[in-house]
Amino acid sequence: MAELRGGIDLGGTKIQAAIVGADGKVAGEARHPTPTEGGPEDVAAAMATALREAAADAGTESGELAGIGVGSPGDADEKTGVVSSALNLPKWEGSFPLGEKLEEALGAEVKIGNDVQVATEAEFELGAGREFESLLGVFWGTGVGGGLVLGGKPWLGRGAAGEIGHMVVKRGGAECPCGRRGCLEAYAGRKAMEAEARERHGKGEKTDLFKLMEKHEKPRLTSGIWERALDHEDELAEELIERAVEALGTGIASAINLIDVEAVILGGGLGIRFGERLMDPLTKEMGKHLFVNERPPAVRVASLGDLGGAIGASLLVAS
Ligand SMILES: [Zn+2]
């Protein structure tokens, strides 16, 4: 039997665990909502539960795995396994030894990496980026994250490369969740889009977004709610999605002007849901800003889907 590795993608809304074979195939999986209360200890406990369930789904136990990789938000230190400033997670402003805690709970070696970077590498190794040597991963979801592979190798800079969500697409523009102004994420991040929709709705603009949210019993405007609103030709939803696509096209094209990679891989909750549907307007927006317009980069939707983050995390474990 091929050696199995574990992968956990720690997201702001869900924890996705997968058991992955040496060939990159998923042998088992499980998903849990990310705790919204408590603190890092509670999040770590939910992660351990998800991984144990995924192992059971694959017919094994966590202690039998070759190792477990974790794709984490915030500042994830690969050497120490400590995660700091994971601001989308409950009471995680400080530092927490996530790797150590999970090793204790699961009885296997644990490696921690950056969530977006591991998802980018998964697409590069096994997914939509397989045929390319250099690519930019853009993960359009709660925020807008990015990852880079240049000349076949991950590029982390000094640890913080790839933050395409905080490239400035409009000087002095909308306020970003990071506290600065005019970032791409201020226009395209799901969280920022929801805040904008709420504010405009409060001022009397008509929209069914929040009615749909209640009807489907969602705590927030999920990518599925945005899709339903678009299907109903909700004007505010259409306007805000169009605004997001303009910002994405501007930010991505600016990044391409700098690094000229072969491909852009579009992932994340919104990216996967809307990638194909919005491909034409997105590439059109990019075209307005590409300095070398004659050979635009290939733009592909991430093909590993929701499991890409967990599969990418499993790649952190040496085979
Ligand atoms: Zn920002």
Coordinates of C-alpha atoms and ligand atoms in Angstrom, one line a residue:
M1 CA 0.0 0.0 0.0
A2 CA 1.2 3.5 -0.9
E3 CA 2.3 5.6 2.0
L4 CA -0.5 7.9 3.1
R5 CA -0.1 11.5 4.2
G6 CA -2.5 13.8 6.0
G7 CA -3.4 17.3 5.0
I8 CA -5.4 19.9 6.8
D9 CA -6.6 23.2 5.3
L10 CA -7.4 25.6 8.1
G11 CA -9.9 28.2 6.8
G12 CA -11.8 31.0 8.4
T13 CA -15.1 29.2 8.0
K14 CA -14.2 25.5 7.6
I15 CA -11.5 23.0 8.4
Q16 CA -10.9 20.5 5.5
A17 CA -8.9 17.4 6.2
A18 CA -7.7 14.9 3.6
I19 CA -5.7 11.7 3.5
V20 CA -3.6 11.7 0.3
G21 CA -1.6 8.9 -1.4
A22 CA 1.8 9.2 -2.9
D23 CA 0.1 9.7 -6.3
G24 CA -1.8 12.7 -5.0
K25 CA -5.1 10.8 -5.0
V26 CA -7.4 11.5 -2.0
A27 CA -8.1 8.3 0.0
G28 CA -10.3 9.9 2.7
E29 CA -11.7 13.3 3.7
A30 CA -13.6 15.1 6.4
R31 CA -14.8 18.6 7.0
H32 CA -15.7 20.6 10.1
P33 CA -16.8 24.2 10.6
T34 CA -14.1 26.3 12.1
P35 CA -15.0 27.2 15.7
T36 CA -16.1 30.8 15.9
E37 CA -15.8 31.0 19.7
G38 CA -13.1 29.9 22.2
G39 CA -9.5 30.2 21.0
P40 CA -6.6 28.4 19.3
E41 CA -6.9 25.4 21.6
D42 CA -10.5 24.8 20.4
V43 CA -9.5 25.3 16.8
A44 CA -6.7 22.8 17.2
A45 CA -9.1 20.3 18.8
A46 CA -11.5 20.6 15.8
M47 CA -8.6 20.2 13.4
A48 CA -7.6 17.0 15.2
T49 CA -11.1 15.6 15.0
A50 CA -11.4 16.4 11.3
L51 CA -8.1 14.6 10.6
R52 CA -9.1 11.6 12.6
E53 CA -12.4 11.3 10.7
A54 CA -10.6 11.6 7.4
A55 CA -8.2 8.9 8.5
A56 CA -11.1 6.6 9.4
D57 CA -12.7 7.4 6.0
A58 CA -9.4 6.2 4.4
G59 CA -9.4 3.1 6.6
T60 CA -6.4 4.1 8.7
E61 CA -5.5 6.0 11.9
S62 CA -3.6 9.3 12.3
G63 CA -0.6 7.6 14.0
E64 CA -0.1 5.4 10.9
L65 CA 0.4 8.4 8.5
A66 CA 3.8 9.3 7.1
G67 CA 3.1 12.8 8.5
I68 CA 0.5 15.6 8.5
G69 CA 0.8 18.9 6.7
V70 CA -1.3 22.0 7.7
G71 CA -2.0 25.0 5.5
S72 CA -2.6 27.8 8.0
P73 CA -3.7 31.4 7.7
G74 CA -1.8 34.1 9.5
D75 CA 1.9 34.1 10.0
A76 CA 2.8 30.4 9.9
D77 CA 6.4 29.6 10.8
E78 CA 7.4 26.4 8.9
K79 CA 10.5 25.8 11.1
T80 CA 8.8 26.0 14.5
G81 CA 5.2 25.2 13.7
V82 CA 4.1 28.3 15.5
V83 CA 1.2 30.3 14.0
S84 CA 0.7 34.0 14.9
S85 CA -1.8 36.7 14.0
A86 CA -4.4 34.5 12.4
L87 CA -6.9 37.3 12.6
N88 CA -9.8 35.5 11.0
L89 CA -9.7 32.9 13.7
P90 CA -11.1 33.3 17.3
K91 CA -8.7 35.0 19.8
W92 CA -5.7 34.2 17.7
E93 CA -4.0 37.6 17.7
G94 CA -0.9 36.1 19.5
S95 CA 1.3 33.1 18.9
F96 CA 0.2 29.5 19.3
P97 CA 2.3 26.3 18.9
L98 CA -0.1 24.6 16.5
G99 CA 2.3 22.0 15.1
E100 CA 3.3 20.8 18.6
K101 CA -0.3 20.6 19.8
L102 CA -1.4 18.6 16.8
E103 CA 1.6 16.3 17.1
E104 CA 0.5 15.5 20.6
A105 CA -3.1 15.0 19.6
L106 CA -2.5 12.9 16.5
G107 CA 0.7 11.0 17.1
A108 CA 2.3 11.9 13.8
E109 CA 4.8 14.5 12.7
V110 CA 3.2 17.8 11.7
K111 CA 4.5 20.4 9.3
I112 CA 2.9 23.9 9.1
G113 CA 2.9 26.1 6.0
N114 CA 1.0 29.1 4.6
D115 CA -2.5 28.1 3.4
V116 CA -2.4 30.0 0.1
Q117 CA 1.2 29.0 -0.8
V118 CA 0.4 25.3 -0.3
A119 CA -2.7 25.5 -2.4
T120 CA -0.7 27.2 -5.1
E121 CA 1.9 24.5 -5.0
A122 CA -0.8 21.8 -5.2
E123 CA -2.2 23.3 -8.4
F124 CA 1.3 23.6 -9.7
E125 CA 2.2 19.9 -8.9
L126 CA -1.2 18.2 -9.5
G127 CA -3.8 20.6 -10.7
A128 CA -4.5 23.3 -13.3
G129 CA -0.9 24.5 -13.3
R130 CA 0.8 21.2 -14.1
E131 CA 1.9 22.3 -17.6
F132 CA 3.6 25.5 -16.5
E133 CA 6.9 26.4 -15.0
S134 CA 5.9 29.7 -13.5
L135 CA 2.5 30.8 -12.2
L136 CA 0.6 33.1 -9.9
G137 CA -2.1 31.6 -7.7
V138 CA -5.0 34.0 -6.9
F139 CA -7.3 32.8 -4.2
W140 CA -10.5 34.8 -4.2
G141 CA -12.5 34.1 -1.1
T142 CA -13.0 35.8 2.3
G143 CA -9.9 37.8 1.5
V144 CA -7.7 37.7 -1.7
G145 CA -4.6 35.6 -1.2
G146 CA -1.8 34.9 -3.6
G147 CA 1.0 32.4 -4.1
L148 CA 3.9 32.2 -6.5
V149 CA 5.9 29.5 -8.3
L150 CA 8.8 31.0 -10.3
G151 CA 11.0 28.8 -12.5
G152 CA 9.5 25.7 -11.0
K153 CA 10.2 26.8 -7.4
P154 CA 8.0 28.4 -4.8
W155 CA 8.8 32.0 -4.2
L156 CA 8.2 33.1 -0.6
G157 CA 10.3 36.3 -0.6
R158 CA 11.3 36.9 2.9
G159 CA 8.2 35.0 4.0
A160 CA 5.5 37.4 2.9
A161 CA 5.5 37.2 -0.9
G162 CA 2.3 36.8 -2.9
E163 CA 0.1 39.2 -1.0
I164 CA -1.7 40.2 -4.1
G165 CA -4.8 41.1 -2.1
H166 CA -3.0 44.1 -0.7
M167 CA -1.7 45.5 -4.0
V168 CA -3.1 48.9 -4.4
V169 CA -5.6 49.2 -7.2
K170 CA -6.9 52.6 -6.3
R171 CA -4.9 55.1 -4.3
G172 CA -6.9 56.5 -1.4
G173 CA -9.7 54.1 -2.3
A174 CA -12.0 51.9 -0.2
E175 CA -10.9 50.8 3.2
C176 CA -9.4 47.3 3.3
P177 CA -9.9 44.8 6.2
C178 CA -6.1 45.3 6.7
G179 CA -6.7 48.9 7.7
R180 CA -5.1 50.5 4.6
R181 CA -6.9 52.0 1.6
G182 CA -7.4 51.0 -2.0
C183 CA -6.2 47.4 -1.7
L184 CA -7.5 44.8 -4.2
E185 CA -9.1 43.0 -1.3
A186 CA -11.1 46.1 -0.3
Y187 CA -13.0 45.6 -3.5
A188 CA -12.9 41.9 -4.1
G189 CA -12.7 40.1 -0.7
R190 CA -15.9 38.4 0.3
K191 CA -15.8 40.1 3.7
A192 CA -15.3 43.6 2.2
M193 CA -18.0 43.0 -0.4
E194 CA -20.5 41.9 2.3
A195 CA -19.6 45.1 4.4
E196 CA -20.2 47.2 1.3
A197 CA -23.5 45.5 0.5
R198 CA -24.7 45.9 4.1
E199 CA -23.8 49.6 4.1
R200 CA -25.6 50.3 0.9
H201 CA -28.6 48.2 1.8
G202 CA -28.8 50.2 5.1
K203 CA -28.9 53.4 3.1
G204 CA -31.9 52.1 1.2
E205 CA -30.5 50.4 -1.9
K206 CA -32.6 47.4 -2.9
T207 CA -31.1 44.0 -2.8
D208 CA -32.2 40.4 -2.1
L209 CA -28.8 39.4 -0.8
F210 CA -29.7 39.5 2.8
K211 CA -33.1 37.9 2.3
L212 CA -31.4 35.0 0.5
M213 CA -28.9 34.7 3.3
E214 CA -31.7 34.3 5.8
K215 CA -33.8 32.0 3.7
H216 CA -30.8 29.7 3.3
E217 CA -29.9 30.1 6.9
K218 CA -26.3 31.3 6.3
P219 CA -24.5 33.4 8.8
R220 CA -22.9 35.4 6.0
L221 CA -23.0 36.2 2.3
T222 CA -21.4 33.0 1.1
S223 CA -20.3 32.5 -2.5
G224 CA -23.5 30.4 -3.0
I225 CA -25.7 33.4 -1.9
W226 CA -23.8 35.7 -4.3
E227 CA -24.4 33.2 -7.1
R228 CA -28.2 33.0 -6.3
A229 CA -28.4 36.8 -6.3
L230 CA -26.7 37.0 -9.7
D231 CA -29.0 34.3 -11.1
H232 CA -31.9 36.5 -9.9
E233 CA -30.3 39.5 -11.6
D234 CA -30.0 41.4 -8.3
E235 CA -28.7 44.8 -9.3
L236 CA -26.6 45.5 -6.2
A237 CA -25.0 42.0 -6.4
E238 CA -24.2 42.5 -10.1
E239 CA -22.7 45.9 -9.4
L240 CA -20.5 44.6 -6.5
I241 CA -19.3 41.5 -8.4
E242 CA -18.5 43.7 -11.5
R243 CA -16.5 46.0 -9.2
A244 CA -14.7 43.0 -7.7
V245 CA -13.8 41.7 -11.2
E246 CA -12.5 45.1 -12.2
A247 CA -10.3 45.2 -9.2
L248 CA -9.1 41.6 -9.8
G249 CA -8.3 42.3 -13.4
T250 CA -6.3 45.5 -12.4
G251 CA -4.4 43.8 -9.6
I252 CA -3.6 40.6 -11.5
A253 CA -2.5 42.5 -14.6
S254 CA -0.2 44.7 -12.5
A255 CA 1.3 41.6 -11.0
I256 CA 1.8 40.1 -14.5
N257 CA 3.5 43.3 -15.7
L258 CA 6.1 42.8 -12.9
I259 CA 6.7 39.0 -13.0
D260 CA 5.4 37.9 -16.4
V261 CA 4.5 34.4 -15.4
E262 CA 3.0 31.9 -17.8
A263 CA -0.3 31.4 -16.0
V264 CA -2.7 32.6 -13.4
I265 CA -4.6 30.0 -11.4
L266 CA -7.8 31.3 -9.9
G267 CA -9.0 29.5 -6.8
G268 CA -10.8 30.3 -3.5
G269 CA -14.5 30.0 -2.8
L270 CA -15.6 32.8 -5.1
G271 CA -12.8 32.0 -7.7
I272 CA -13.9 28.4 -8.0
R273 CA -17.6 29.2 -8.1
F274 CA -17.4 32.2 -10.5
G275 CA -14.1 31.5 -12.4
E276 CA -15.7 30.1 -15.6
R277 CA -18.7 32.4 -15.5
L278 CA -16.6 35.6 -15.1
M279 CA -13.6 34.5 -17.2
D280 CA -14.4 36.8 -20.1
P281 CA -15.0 40.0 -18.1
L282 CA -11.9 39.2 -16.0
T283 CA -9.6 38.7 -19.0
K284 CA -11.0 41.8 -20.6
E285 CA -10.2 43.8 -17.5
M286 CA -6.7 42.4 -17.3
G287 CA -6.3 43.3 -21.0
K288 CA -6.8 47.0 -20.2
H289 CA -3.8 47.0 -18.0
L290 CA -1.4 44.4 -19.4
F291 CA 1.7 46.2 -20.8
V292 CA 2.4 43.4 -23.2
N293 CA -1.1 42.7 -24.4
E294 CA -0.3 40.4 -27.4
R295 CA 0.5 37.3 -25.2
P296 CA -1.6 37.4 -22.1
P297 CA -1.0 34.7 -19.5
A298 CA -3.2 31.6 -19.5
V299 CA -5.9 32.0 -16.8
R300 CA -7.3 28.8 -15.4
V301 CA -9.7 27.9 -12.6
A302 CA -8.1 25.8 -9.9
S303 CA -8.9 22.2 -10.7
L304 CA -8.4 20.6 -7.3
G305 CA -11.4 22.5 -6.0
D306 CA -12.2 22.6 -2.4
L307 CA -9.7 20.0 -1.5
G308 CA -6.7 21.8 -3.1
G309 CA -5.7 23.4 0.2
A310 CA -5.7 20.1 2.1
I311 CA -3.9 18.3 -0.7
G312 CA -1.3 21.0 -0.9
A313 CA -0.8 20.8 2.9
S314 CA -0.1 17.1 2.6
L315 CA 2.7 17.9 0.1
L316 CA 4.5 19.6 3.0
V317 CA 5.3 16.1 4.3
A318 CA 8.4 14.7 2.7
S319 CA 7.7 11.7 0.6
Ligands
ZN1 ZN -5.2 45.6 2.5

